[in-house]
């Protein structure tokens, strides 16, 4: 592959007068495009890459640290990944899968630190315990069953089950103050969890990609047109000048978050037909009292309300952003027709097509619980939100917390004919010929960016992926093609290496 003419940037303006040719176009400067760009630079350093971002900075949407909880989703504490079945048994299948995926991300990040792709790990990842919390006899019984299953697995060794009120108070003083322990409590405690600032991580990756690529902020991709030779003409508009440019690319990745659906629809690929999106917005309460922030050093997840989507599972989260500890509680779900925080109210209606109309309409009667939950959330007052928080922080006062708007999420609606299903995971949508791909969906999202992008490489560059790239990927990700949960020795080796390289053996910032 070659680059016949490179785009240059002068004050953010494309200055080439002709169609520019490039090997790869990345749409969006979030964690997904940044990760894919970094992988491709490692695998094919001679390929030309051009990245376009609508906003004027990287990671300004869902990857921004205040737009997500930064949990480093590895199913250590998220109870929606370990559902209780009708038979009374806890299903840990999804938890194992997600933890395996996060281990892949950890390995790539450690490799990137070791090889100068990333720098100063504490800027984007810090150690913090991951904790599951329930109360009441039913909640305690469920958490005991969860612990009994997960603690036997290699990936979850070291998990603790805690019901003692004194130990609860010692570890979670903010949550213990004012609590009536006649209502039994339980914790699943995993000491070696992480907090991830995906904004800082994305910015570092984009900086690395930009050392051998053309990166344009303030440029919106408006259309994608397939050419007879299999390449794509990407039409781009400069948001500041209105100038339009066209770029010809052999491969396009649409990593535009909520904006990905529209572009995949415009591409005309048959694989995008039938997909729709259901936007869910929300808010967090951010603590403004340094004394309270200092009393809590953990990510504590509870059980979701009936009908609530996974992204709405309540959690009291320690954050480390710019080396400063913070504390969030939420999220409180809301609704907006926008697909991005910086999107348009026409995003949802303009996404409706003949191929997805019936599947989207079929969702309402299927997801009555979700609709009821959203209506209840929208009707909640600020006082109601503090009352909800008191399940976690019994002595919570509204004066210690401020409301911030969380990132917009678009849940995938996948349909065929008149039937549709609402999915809360992520979905890679790739053309059959491998010339274009995009990512739809939300949770667990950024935490599994590396395996998600490996999926893109596998689907779109199969011969290279199975051939010359495989050995290189195994160098970057020692568990590549393997299952760590089935190989305790390899897991320990990988865990010790990633913990050292990512500097995760240090105490949390506010411990």
Tab-separated table of C-alpha atoms in Angstrom, residues 133-351:
chain	number	residue	atom	x	y	z
A	133	UNK	CA	-22.402	-4.346	47.433
A	134	UNK	CA	-25.782	-5.756	48.392
A	135	UNK	CA	-27.991	-5.648	51.467
A	136	UNK	CA	-30.928	-7.598	52.804
A	137	UNK	CA	-31.097	-11.367	53.188
A	138	UNK	CA	-31.669	-11.921	49.476
A	139	UNK	CA	-28.780	-9.683	48.483
A	140	UNK	CA	-26.400	-11.367	50.918
A	141	UNK	CA	-27.386	-14.818	49.662
A	142	UNK	CA	-26.866	-13.758	46.037
A	143	UNK	CA	-23.430	-12.275	46.719
A	144	UNK	CA	-22.386	-15.420	48.592
A	145	UNK	CA	-23.353	-17.547	45.587
A	146	UNK	CA	-21.504	-15.160	43.267
A	147	UNK	CA	-18.390	-15.354	45.424
A	148	UNK	CA	-18.551	-19.142	45.659
A	149	UNK	CA	-18.445	-19.418	41.863
A	150	UNK	CA	-16.096	-16.605	40.895
A	151	UNK	CA	-13.463	-17.149	43.589
A	152	UNK	CA	-12.714	-20.590	42.149
A	153	UNK	CA	-11.753	-19.085	38.801
A	154	UNK	CA	-8.156	-18.131	37.986
A	155	UNK	CA	-9.100	-14.592	36.918
A	156	UNK	CA	-10.935	-13.907	40.184
A	157	UNK	CA	-8.562	-15.485	42.717
A	158	UNK	CA	-8.191	-13.265	45.749
A	159	UNK	CA	-11.806	-12.093	45.828
A	160	UNK	CA	-13.154	-11.726	49.375
A	161	UNK	CA	-16.663	-12.185	50.761
A	162	UNK	CA	-17.422	-9.817	53.648
A	163	UNK	CA	-20.532	-9.627	55.830
A	164	UNK	CA	-19.057	-8.383	59.118
A	165	UNK	CA	-20.239	-4.875	59.992
A	166	UNK	CA	-16.916	-3.982	61.613
A	167	UNK	CA	-14.919	-4.962	58.538
A	168	UNK	CA	-17.411	-3.132	56.321
A	169	UNK	CA	-16.906	0.001	58.440
A	170	UNK	CA	-13.119	-0.312	58.325
A	171	UNK	CA	-13.007	-0.596	54.535
A	172	UNK	CA	-15.884	1.691	53.562
A	173	UNK	CA	-16.240	4.321	56.301
A	174	UNK	CA	-18.248	6.724	54.133
A	175	UNK	CA	-20.803	4.013	53.374
A	176	UNK	CA	-20.865	2.826	57.005
A	177	UNK	CA	-21.543	6.177	58.672
A	178	UNK	CA	-25.157	6.291	59.826
A	179	UNK	CA	-25.939	2.812	58.446
A	180	UNK	CA	-28.412	0.546	60.223
A	181	UNK	CA	-26.590	-2.772	60.227
A	182	UNK	CA	-29.706	-4.611	61.354
A	183	UNK	CA	-30.233	-4.756	57.593
A	184	UNK	CA	-27.507	-7.271	56.674
A	185	UNK	CA	-24.838	-6.214	54.185
A	186	UNK	CA	-22.435	-8.113	51.953
A	187	UNK	CA	-19.415	-7.247	49.846
A	188	UNK	CA	-17.434	-9.033	47.164
A	189	UNK	CA	-14.076	-7.277	47.474
A	190	UNK	CA	-11.301	-7.461	44.873
A	191	UNK	CA	-8.276	-5.471	45.966
A	192	UNK	CA	-6.509	-5.244	42.615
A	193	UNK	CA	-9.030	-3.425	40.441
A	194	UNK	CA	-8.238	-0.287	38.440
A	195	UNK	CA	-9.537	3.164	37.634
A	196	UNK	CA	-8.894	4.170	34.017
A	197	UNK	CA	-8.891	7.703	32.642
A	198	UNK	CA	-9.844	6.819	29.084
A	199	UNK	CA	-9.506	10.450	28.056
A	200	UNK	CA	-5.828	10.589	29.001
A	201	UNK	CA	-5.244	7.147	27.494
A	202	UNK	CA	-6.904	8.151	24.231
A	203	UNK	CA	-4.917	11.377	23.998
A	204	UNK	CA	-1.646	9.506	24.457
A	205	UNK	CA	-2.607	6.969	21.785
A	206	UNK	CA	-3.702	9.692	19.355
A	207	UNK	CA	-0.404	11.483	19.917
A	208	UNK	CA	1.414	8.282	19.005
A	209	UNK	CA	-0.739	7.652	15.935
A	210	UNK	CA	-0.234	11.266	14.888
A	211	UNK	CA	3.539	10.828	14.719
A	212	UNK	CA	3.065	8.889	11.484
A	213	UNK	CA	-0.400	9.973	10.384
A	214	UNK	CA	-2.445	13.007	9.425
A	215	UNK	CA	-4.814	14.011	12.201
A	216	UNK	CA	-7.524	16.609	11.633
A	217	UNK	CA	-9.703	18.026	14.360
A	218	UNK	CA	-12.770	20.104	13.557
A	219	UNK	CA	-13.424	17.990	10.445
A	220	UNK	CA	-16.694	16.116	10.008
A	221	UNK	CA	-17.052	13.090	7.730
A	222	UNK	CA	-20.303	13.641	5.857
A	223	UNK	CA	-20.399	10.772	3.369
A	224	UNK	CA	-18.828	7.458	2.386
A	225	UNK	CA	-18.975	6.244	-1.222
A	226	UNK	CA	-17.775	2.839	-2.398
A	227	UNK	CA	-15.664	2.775	-5.575
A	228	UNK	CA	-15.482	0.049	-8.202
A	229	UNK	CA	-11.965	-0.926	-7.114
A	230	UNK	CA	-13.166	-1.514	-3.523
A	231	UNK	CA	-11.772	1.720	-2.114
A	232	UNK	CA	-13.863	4.424	-0.452
A	233	UNK	CA	-14.247	8.117	-1.165
A	234	UNK	CA	-14.601	9.838	2.199
A	235	UNK	CA	-16.184	13.295	2.020
A	236	UNK	CA	-15.063	15.640	4.777
A	237	UNK	CA	-16.190	19.135	5.773
A	238	UNK	CA	-14.055	21.575	7.737
A	239	UNK	CA	-16.351	22.797	10.520
A	240	UNK	CA	-14.588	26.152	10.768
A	241	UNK	CA	-14.354	27.108	7.097
A	242	UNK	CA	-17.047	24.983	5.472
A	243	UNK	CA	-14.503	23.720	2.951
A	244	UNK	CA	-15.115	20.181	1.658
A	245	UNK	CA	-12.463	17.660	0.752
A	246	UNK	CA	-12.447	14.097	-0.527
A	247	UNK	CA	-10.081	11.368	0.608
A	248	UNK	CA	-9.715	8.004	-1.101
A	249	UNK	CA	-8.949	5.168	1.292
A	250	UNK	CA	-8.448	1.429	1.023
A	251	UNK	CA	-9.981	0.893	4.468
A	252	UNK	CA	-12.322	2.948	6.662
A	253	UNK	CA	-13.026	2.486	10.345
A	254	UNK	CA	-16.007	4.329	11.774
A	255	UNK	CA	-15.229	4.833	15.448
A	256	UNK	CA	-17.524	7.796	15.885
A	257	UNK	CA	-19.408	6.596	18.974
A	258	UNK	CA	-23.069	7.470	18.629
A	259	UNK	CA	-22.331	8.962	15.216
A	260	UNK	CA	-21.221	5.613	13.791
A	261	UNK	CA	-24.719	4.374	12.937
A	262	UNK	CA	-25.478	7.258	10.584
A	263	UNK	CA	-22.219	6.850	8.686
A	264	UNK	CA	-22.557	3.087	8.379
A	265	UNK	CA	-26.067	3.613	7.029
A	266	UNK	CA	-24.772	6.147	4.504
A	267	UNK	CA	-22.106	3.718	3.363
A	268	UNK	CA	-24.859	1.494	1.980
A	269	UNK	CA	-23.266	-1.761	3.133
A	270	UNK	CA	-25.835	-4.495	3.570
A	271	UNK	CA	-24.335	-5.516	6.906
A	272	UNK	CA	-25.596	-2.257	8.476
A	273	UNK	CA	-29.198	-2.834	7.424
A	274	UNK	CA	-31.604	-3.622	10.227
A	275	UNK	CA	-29.491	-1.882	12.867
A	276	UNK	CA	-31.045	0.907	14.900
A	277	UNK	CA	-30.063	2.820	17.990
A	278	UNK	CA	-31.750	3.695	21.292
A	279	UNK	CA	-30.058	6.674	22.981
A	280	UNK	CA	-29.796	6.856	26.767
A	281	UNK	CA	-28.366	9.894	28.509
A	282	UNK	CA	-27.652	10.428	32.168
A	283	UNK	CA	-25.990	12.340	34.940
A	284	UNK	CA	-23.643	11.700	37.826
A	285	UNK	CA	-23.401	13.426	41.169
A	286	UNK	CA	-19.809	14.559	41.729
A	287	UNK	CA	-18.598	15.122	45.272
A	288	UNK	CA	-17.377	18.634	46.099
A	289	UNK	CA	-16.334	17.904	49.692
A	290	UNK	CA	-12.637	16.881	49.962
A	291	UNK	CA	-13.234	15.291	53.374
A	292	UNK	CA	-15.795	12.889	51.933
A	293	UNK	CA	-13.573	12.097	48.947
A	294	UNK	CA	-10.761	11.158	51.337
A	295	UNK	CA	-13.059	8.759	53.239
A	296	UNK	CA	-13.720	6.521	50.248
A	297	UNK	CA	-11.194	4.596	48.158
A	298	UNK	CA	-13.064	2.001	46.103
A	299	UNK	CA	-15.387	1.454	43.174
A	300	UNK	CA	-18.565	0.051	44.705
A	301	UNK	CA	-21.312	-1.328	42.441
A	302	UNK	CA	-24.800	-2.275	43.543
A	303	UNK	CA	-27.748	-3.966	41.898
A	304	UNK	CA	-29.633	-2.354	39.030
A	305	UNK	CA	-33.243	-1.273	39.319
A	306	UNK	CA	-35.792	-3.417	37.517
A	307	UNK	CA	-35.675	-2.562	33.811
A	308	UNK	CA	-32.518	-0.476	34.100
A	309	UNK	CA	-29.892	-0.813	31.339
A	310	UNK	CA	-26.402	-2.011	32.372
A	311	UNK	CA	-24.978	1.501	32.090
A	312	UNK	CA	-27.384	2.573	34.851
A	313	UNK	CA	-26.163	0.174	37.544
A	314	UNK	CA	-25.664	2.391	40.644
A	315	UNK	CA	-22.093	2.843	41.769
A	316	UNK	CA	-20.043	4.983	44.138
A	317	UNK	CA	-16.781	5.473	42.301
A	318	UNK	CA	-13.380	6.760	43.278
A	319	UNK	CA	-11.804	8.462	40.257
A	320	UNK	CA	-8.205	9.544	39.672
A	321	UNK	CA	-8.029	12.288	37.055
A	322	UNK	CA	-4.928	14.414	36.538
A	323	UNK	CA	-3.492	12.632	39.600
A	324	UNK	CA	-6.302	14.016	41.770
A	325	UNK	CA	-8.828	11.758	43.531
A	326	UNK	CA	-12.504	12.391	42.952
A	327	UNK	CA	-15.794	10.723	43.791
A	328	UNK	CA	-18.855	10.069	41.641
A	329	UNK	CA	-22.240	8.532	42.296
A	330	UNK	CA	-24.705	7.510	39.662
A	331	UNK	CA	-25.608	7.346	36.951
A	332	UNK	CA	-29.099	8.775	36.903
A	333	UNK	CA	-30.599	7.821	33.584
A	334	UNK	CA	-32.223	10.330	31.283
A	335	UNK	CA	-33.270	10.444	27.703
A	336	UNK	CA	-32.433	12.549	24.679
A	337	UNK	CA	-32.855	11.895	20.954
A	338	UNK	CA	-29.215	12.905	20.477
A	339	UNK	CA	-26.691	10.175	19.676
A	340	UNK	CA	-23.796	12.274	21.015
A	341	UNK	CA	-23.555	14.946	23.719
A	342	UNK	CA	-22.573	17.308	20.924
A	343	UNK	CA	-25.135	15.784	18.564
A	344	UNK	CA	-28.464	16.931	17.196
A	345	UNK	CA	-32.049	16.306	18.302
A	346	UNK	CA	-32.613	14.916	14.803
A	347	UNK	CA	-30.120	12.063	15.370
A	348	UNK	CA	-32.751	9.509	16.359
A	349	UNK	CA	-35.425	10.328	13.750
A	350	UNK	CA	-32.844	10.578	10.962
A	351	UNK	CA	-31.529	7.112	11.873
